[in-house]
Amino acid sequence: MPTSHDLNGLMKFLGRDEWSECFAEVFDDHFNPILADGDMEFEDLAEILGADRAMTLWGCAFEDFLTQDFEGEPSNIVDEYLKRRGWKENAQSRAYMRGLRTSTMSLYEVSDVVPGQSLMARDLLRGGELITVREGTATRTLKQWDKIAARIVPVLGKNILAGGVLPFTREATEILFEGLRGVFGKKNARKLPAIKDEELRAMASMFTLAWMCDALGKAMDMQVLQNAEGDDFIFHDVRFPLASGVTQKDIAARLNGIAGMSRENARFWNWLEYMPQGKDGPKEAGIFSLDTIMDDGLRVLGNVELKGGFLCLSANSAARAKKGTALIRQAAGDLVRTPLTEIRTVQQMMTERPAKDGKTPSSQIPPELAEQVIHEYLDRHYKDTLDQPVGMLGNKTPRQAAKIPTGRQKLAEWLKYLENQTARQPDPTHPMATYSFEWMWKELDVHDLRQ
């Protein structure tokens, strides 16, 4: 018995000569501009992007093919298949095929996602009211404010997503809009005119091409986390064994003599450096500079702690660890032995788990403390950002953008982007994923645009 959205029979029908030639035309529209430019075959996409993504791309081309009318009779594969083989399909499958036949690919912004059940979709190209979509699979991975290129198909009173769903990044969205403006817009126009369904339907391959342009360029890229100096954010824990007969008191005296070492208690020091406010320059969306600034404006470059028979230096980059190690070696001399260094990425640090006995290792940040520390940092980071130029806002500050009608819309898009990026953390309990931007919407008075 076929499932409600089973297209296997229709795909077998595709093997007929008259339809395979027609499909080849549509396939070339979707892939040839990029494959030819990169001297690639379609199979290379699976190697670069993964088999699942390649099959989704193929599905986008296939769904576009189902909407097309070709010269001669029969002119459409869905019409012909239902006429000849429709009796083999159940009512839902027939309704799904008919829905695909007249469907239109568009770009949607999703919200109110209920995993395994539903989502709300806003058409970013044609406008209109929010659409309730019943969906059980994609909603398990989609996040608030995600953008997707998809076909919303009505089936027996419910709206569902067709199989060809492409997640669109900000960059892919810009590529798509630039392409659509070239087709439908006037020269130097910032906004798209109203696009009719039949016009958008004819541009279905543009969604596939825009997505591939972005995805292929980022195939090996990762989001960048940096410190103020622009160094990759990687934790370095440098442990100096104390020499035989050396006490913590001996080491403390040497540490107190290092410029920038601020003693917090008998065993702990903050390694500080003055950094003038605003020296970091404009904040780019999606790039976080995870540093801590003291109330007096001093930046924390690292921490030094005495633990038993060890002097431990912690820093968030290789350059800082190297500099701190040199300072300690120079000050401590032969009181310490050759250090051992442990290196961890942010992802490794945050995915570490307590030991089997349930106790948290002394070198690990407890999850609840990590969340508090990172949330406090993000509060400070974004409060500062409200008065700093932002690229997505035309290099205006968020407070400046909030005073301009066009700026308010860009501001809402920027806030949605920030929310979406934090929500996309693989671990939903990650401190970055649990951070709330609600206060920024209210403070900038754009909460009415959060929809």
mmCIF file of N, CA and C in Angstrom, residues 3-63:
data_model
loop_
_atom_site.group_PDB
_atom_site.id
_atom_site.type_symbol
_atom_site.label_atom_id
_atom_site.label_comp_id
_atom_site.label_asym_id
_atom_site.label_seq_id
_atom_site.Cartn_x
_atom_site.Cartn_y
_atom_site.Cartn_z
ATOM 1 N N THR A 3 2.273 5.046 0.586
ATOM 2 C CA THR A 3 2.064 6.020 1.656
ATOM 3 C C THR A 3 1.362 7.241 1.086
ATOM 4 N N SER A 4 0.953 8.166 1.960
ATOM 5 C CA SER A 4 0.172 9.324 1.521
ATOM 6 C C SER A 4 0.951 10.240 0.593
ATOM 7 N N HIS A 5 2.307 10.257 0.694
ATOM 8 C CA HIS A 5 3.099 11.146 -0.146
ATOM 9 C C HIS A 5 4.063 10.346 -1.018
ATOM 10 N N ASP A 6 3.668 9.173 -1.402
ATOM 11 C CA ASP A 6 4.519 8.268 -2.165
ATOM 12 C C ASP A 6 4.522 8.671 -3.639
ATOM 13 N N LEU A 7 5.730 8.961 -4.174
ATOM 14 C CA LEU A 7 5.852 9.333 -5.586
ATOM 15 C C LEU A 7 6.588 8.269 -6.387
ATOM 16 N N ASN A 8 6.730 7.075 -5.827
ATOM 17 C CA ASN A 8 7.500 6.028 -6.498
ATOM 18 C C ASN A 8 6.921 5.677 -7.872
ATOM 19 N N GLY A 9 5.596 5.574 -7.937
ATOM 20 C CA GLY A 9 4.969 5.244 -9.215
ATOM 21 C C GLY A 9 5.234 6.325 -10.247
ATOM 22 N N LEU A 10 5.161 7.575 -9.821
ATOM 23 C CA LEU A 10 5.400 8.697 -10.721
ATOM 24 C C LEU A 10 6.854 8.716 -11.183
ATOM 25 N N MET A 11 7.770 8.361 -10.278
ATOM 26 C CA MET A 11 9.191 8.327 -10.643
ATOM 27 C C MET A 11 9.469 7.217 -11.651
ATOM 28 N N LYS A 12 8.803 6.085 -11.507
ATOM 29 C CA LYS A 12 8.971 5.000 -12.495
ATOM 30 C C LYS A 12 8.458 5.450 -13.856
ATOM 31 N N PHE A 13 7.379 6.219 -13.843
ATOM 32 C CA PHE A 13 6.808 6.745 -15.083
ATOM 33 C C PHE A 13 7.805 7.657 -15.793
ATOM 34 N N LEU A 14 8.685 8.274 -14.998
ATOM 35 C CA LEU A 14 9.702 9.174 -15.531
ATOM 36 C C LEU A 14 10.654 8.447 -16.480
ATOM 37 N N GLY A 15 10.774 7.105 -16.328
ATOM 38 C CA GLY A 15 11.675 6.330 -17.162
ATOM 39 C C GLY A 15 11.249 6.229 -18.612
ATOM 40 N N ARG A 16 10.019 6.604 -18.924
ATOM 41 C CA ARG A 16 9.562 6.565 -20.318
ATOM 42 C C ARG A 16 10.340 7.582 -21.145
ATOM 43 N N ASP A 17 10.652 7.234 -22.364
ATOM 44 C CA ASP A 17 11.516 8.068 -23.196
ATOM 45 C C ASP A 17 11.023 9.498 -23.321
ATOM 46 N N GLU A 18 9.702 9.670 -23.553
ATOM 47 C CA GLU A 18 9.184 11.012 -23.784
ATOM 48 C C GLU A 18 9.357 11.924 -22.563
ATOM 49 N N TRP A 19 9.298 11.296 -21.352
ATOM 50 C CA TRP A 19 9.424 12.095 -20.136
ATOM 51 C C TRP A 19 10.875 12.250 -19.686
ATOM 52 N N SER A 20 11.695 11.265 -19.920
ATOM 53 C CA SER A 20 13.099 11.364 -19.510
ATOM 54 C C SER A 20 13.805 12.487 -20.263
ATOM 55 N N GLU A 21 13.457 12.686 -21.548
ATOM 56 C CA GLU A 21 14.052 13.769 -22.316
ATOM 57 C C GLU A 21 13.588 15.133 -21.788
ATOM 58 N N CYS A 22 12.315 15.224 -21.430
ATOM 59 C CA CYS A 22 11.786 16.481 -20.866
ATOM 60 C C CYS A 22 12.440 16.796 -19.521
ATOM 61 N N PHE A 23 12.609 15.745 -18.710
ATOM 62 C CA PHE A 23 13.229 15.958 -17.402
ATOM 63 C C PHE A 23 14.677 16.418 -17.559
ATOM 64 N N ALA A 24 15.376 15.903 -18.570
ATOM 65 C CA ALA A 24 16.765 16.305 -18.800
ATOM 66 C C ALA A 24 16.864 17.809 -19.041
ATOM 67 N N GLU A 25 15.864 18.398 -19.709
ATOM 68 C CA GLU A 25 15.860 19.847 -19.942
ATOM 69 C C GLU A 25 15.769 20.608 -18.621
ATOM 70 N N VAL A 26 14.842 20.168 -17.757
ATOM 71 C CA VAL A 26 14.660 20.829 -16.454
ATOM 72 C C VAL A 26 15.900 20.626 -15.586
ATOM 73 N N PHE A 27 16.440 19.421 -15.596
ATOM 74 C CA PHE A 27 17.636 19.100 -14.815
ATOM 75 C C PHE A 27 18.786 20.041 -15.193
ATOM 76 N N ASP A 28 18.965 20.264 -16.484
ATOM 77 C CA ASP A 28 20.034 21.154 -16.939
ATOM 78 C C ASP A 28 19.809 22.586 -16.455
ATOM 79 N N ASP A 29 18.552 23.044 -16.432
ATOM 80 C CA ASP A 29 18.253 24.391 -15.942
ATOM 81 C C ASP A 29 18.702 24.554 -14.495
ATOM 82 N N HIS A 30 18.516 23.500 -13.705
ATOM 83 C CA HIS A 30 18.817 23.575 -12.272
ATOM 84 C C HIS A 30 20.307 23.421 -11.961
ATOM 85 N N PHE A 31 21.014 22.649 -12.765
ATOM 86 C CA PHE A 31 22.381 22.287 -12.370
ATOM 87 C C PHE A 31 23.476 22.672 -13.349
ATOM 88 N N ASN A 32 23.160 22.721 -14.646
ATOM 89 C CA ASN A 32 24.226 22.900 -15.631
ATOM 90 C C ASN A 32 25.023 24.193 -15.472
ATOM 91 N N PRO A 33 24.385 25.341 -15.135
ATOM 92 C CA PRO A 33 25.190 26.564 -14.998
ATOM 93 C C PRO A 33 26.339 26.433 -13.999
ATOM 94 N N ILE A 34 26.114 25.714 -12.903
ATOM 95 C CA ILE A 34 27.164 25.561 -11.889
ATOM 96 C C ILE A 34 28.058 24.370 -12.196
ATOM 97 N N LEU A 35 27.467 23.254 -12.612
ATOM 98 C CA LEU A 35 28.277 22.068 -12.896
ATOM 99 C C LEU A 35 29.244 22.346 -14.049
ATOM 100 N N ALA A 36 28.770 23.026 -15.085
ATOM 101 C CA ALA A 36 29.631 23.321 -16.228
ATOM 102 C C ALA A 36 30.732 24.297 -15.844
ATOM 103 N N ASP A 37 30.380 25.287 -15.030
ATOM 104 C CA ASP A 37 31.363 26.285 -14.618
ATOM 105 C C ASP A 37 32.462 25.664 -13.760
ATOM 106 N N GLY A 38 32.087 24.668 -12.943
ATOM 107 C CA GLY A 38 33.070 24.027 -12.074
ATOM 108 C C GLY A 38 33.628 22.745 -12.630
ATOM 109 N N ASP A 39 33.312 22.435 -13.901
ATOM 110 C CA ASP A 39 33.774 21.202 -14.539
ATOM 111 C C ASP A 39 33.458 19.998 -13.648
ATOM 112 N N MET A 40 32.178 19.914 -13.203
ATOM 113 C CA MET A 40 31.758 18.850 -12.299
ATOM 114 C C MET A 40 30.629 18.040 -12.915
ATOM 115 N N GLU A 41 30.417 16.866 -12.352
ATOM 116 C CA GLU A 41 29.248 16.053 -12.649
ATOM 117 C C GLU A 41 28.312 16.129 -11.444
ATOM 118 N N PHE A 42 27.042 15.733 -11.650
ATOM 119 C CA PHE A 42 26.098 15.784 -10.534
ATOM 120 C C PHE A 42 26.587 14.912 -9.375
ATOM 121 N N GLU A 43 27.216 13.789 -9.682
ATOM 122 C CA GLU A 43 27.705 12.892 -8.628
ATOM 123 C C GLU A 43 28.732 13.582 -7.739
ATOM 124 N N ASP A 44 29.430 14.580 -8.271
ATOM 125 C CA ASP A 44 30.419 15.308 -7.462
ATOM 126 C C ASP A 44 29.746 16.098 -6.344
ATOM 127 N N LEU A 45 28.490 16.505 -6.557
ATOM 128 C CA LEU A 45 27.775 17.246 -5.512
ATOM 129 C C LEU A 45 27.588 16.394 -4.268
ATOM 130 N N ALA A 46 27.308 15.101 -4.471
ATOM 131 C CA ALA A 46 27.143 14.194 -3.330
ATOM 132 C C ALA A 46 28.447 14.074 -2.553
ATOM 133 N N GLU A 47 29.566 14.087 -3.271
ATOM 134 C CA GLU A 47 30.874 13.981 -2.615
ATOM 135 C C GLU A 47 31.179 15.235 -1.810
ATOM 136 N N ILE A 48 30.797 16.393 -2.348
ATOM 137 C CA ILE A 48 31.127 17.670 -1.698
ATOM 138 C C ILE A 48 30.113 18.042 -0.625
ATOM 139 N N LEU A 49 28.828 17.892 -0.940
ATOM 140 C CA LEU A 49 27.770 18.362 -0.043
ATOM 141 C C LEU A 49 27.131 17.255 0.780
ATOM 142 N N GLY A 50 27.357 15.999 0.394
ATOM 143 C CA GLY A 50 26.715 14.884 1.074
ATOM 144 C C GLY A 50 25.583 14.326 0.232
ATOM 145 N N ALA A 51 25.362 13.021 0.350
ATOM 146 C CA ALA A 51 24.349 12.350 -0.472
ATOM 147 C C ALA A 51 22.943 12.880 -0.204
ATOM 148 N N ASP A 52 22.613 13.156 1.061
ATOM 149 C CA ASP A 52 21.262 13.626 1.397
ATOM 150 C C ASP A 52 20.966 14.968 0.733
ATOM 151 N N ARG A 53 21.933 15.889 0.788
ATOM 152 C CA ARG A 53 21.728 17.197 0.168
ATOM 153 C C ARG A 53 21.604 17.075 -1.345
ATOM 154 N N ALA A 54 22.424 16.215 -1.932
ATOM 155 C CA ALA A 54 22.358 16.024 -3.379
ATOM 156 C C ALA A 54 20.990 15.489 -3.796
ATOM 157 N N MET A 55 20.440 14.557 -3.017
ATOM 158 C CA MET A 55 19.127 14.012 -3.332
ATOM 159 C C MET A 55 18.031 15.058 -3.151
ATOM 160 N N THR A 56 18.183 15.940 -2.155
ATOM 161 C CA THR A 56 17.217 17.027 -1.985
ATOM 162 C C THR A 56 17.250 17.956 -3.190
ATOM 163 N N LEU A 57 18.443 18.262 -3.681
ATOM 164 C CA LEU A 57 18.567 19.104 -4.871
ATOM 165 C C LEU A 57 17.903 18.434 -6.074
ATOM 166 N N TRP A 58 18.136 17.133 -6.233
ATOM 167 C CA TRP A 58 17.492 16.402 -7.319
ATOM 168 C C TRP A 58 15.974 16.486 -7.162
ATOM 169 N N GLY A 59 15.502 16.363 -5.920
ATOM 170 C CA GLY A 59 14.069 16.453 -5.658
ATOM 171 C C GLY A 59 13.501 17.802 -6.030
ATOM 172 N N CYS A 60 14.259 18.888 -5.836
ATOM 173 C CA CYS A 60 13.791 20.224 -6.229
ATOM 174 C C CYS A 60 13.587 20.296 -7.737
ATOM 175 N N ALA A 61 14.541 19.721 -8.485
ATOM 176 C CA ALA A 61 14.408 19.716 -9.939
ATOM 177 C C ALA A 61 13.218 18.855 -10.367
ATOM 178 N N PHE A 62 13.035 17.714 -9.720
ATOM 179 C CA PHE A 62 11.932 16.815 -10.062
ATOM 180 C C PHE A 62 10.585 17.480 -9.799
ATOM 181 N N GLU A 63 10.455 18.151 -8.647
ATOM 182 C CA GLU A 63 9.191 18.819 -8.318
ATOM 183 C C GLU A 63 8.904 19.955 -9.297
#
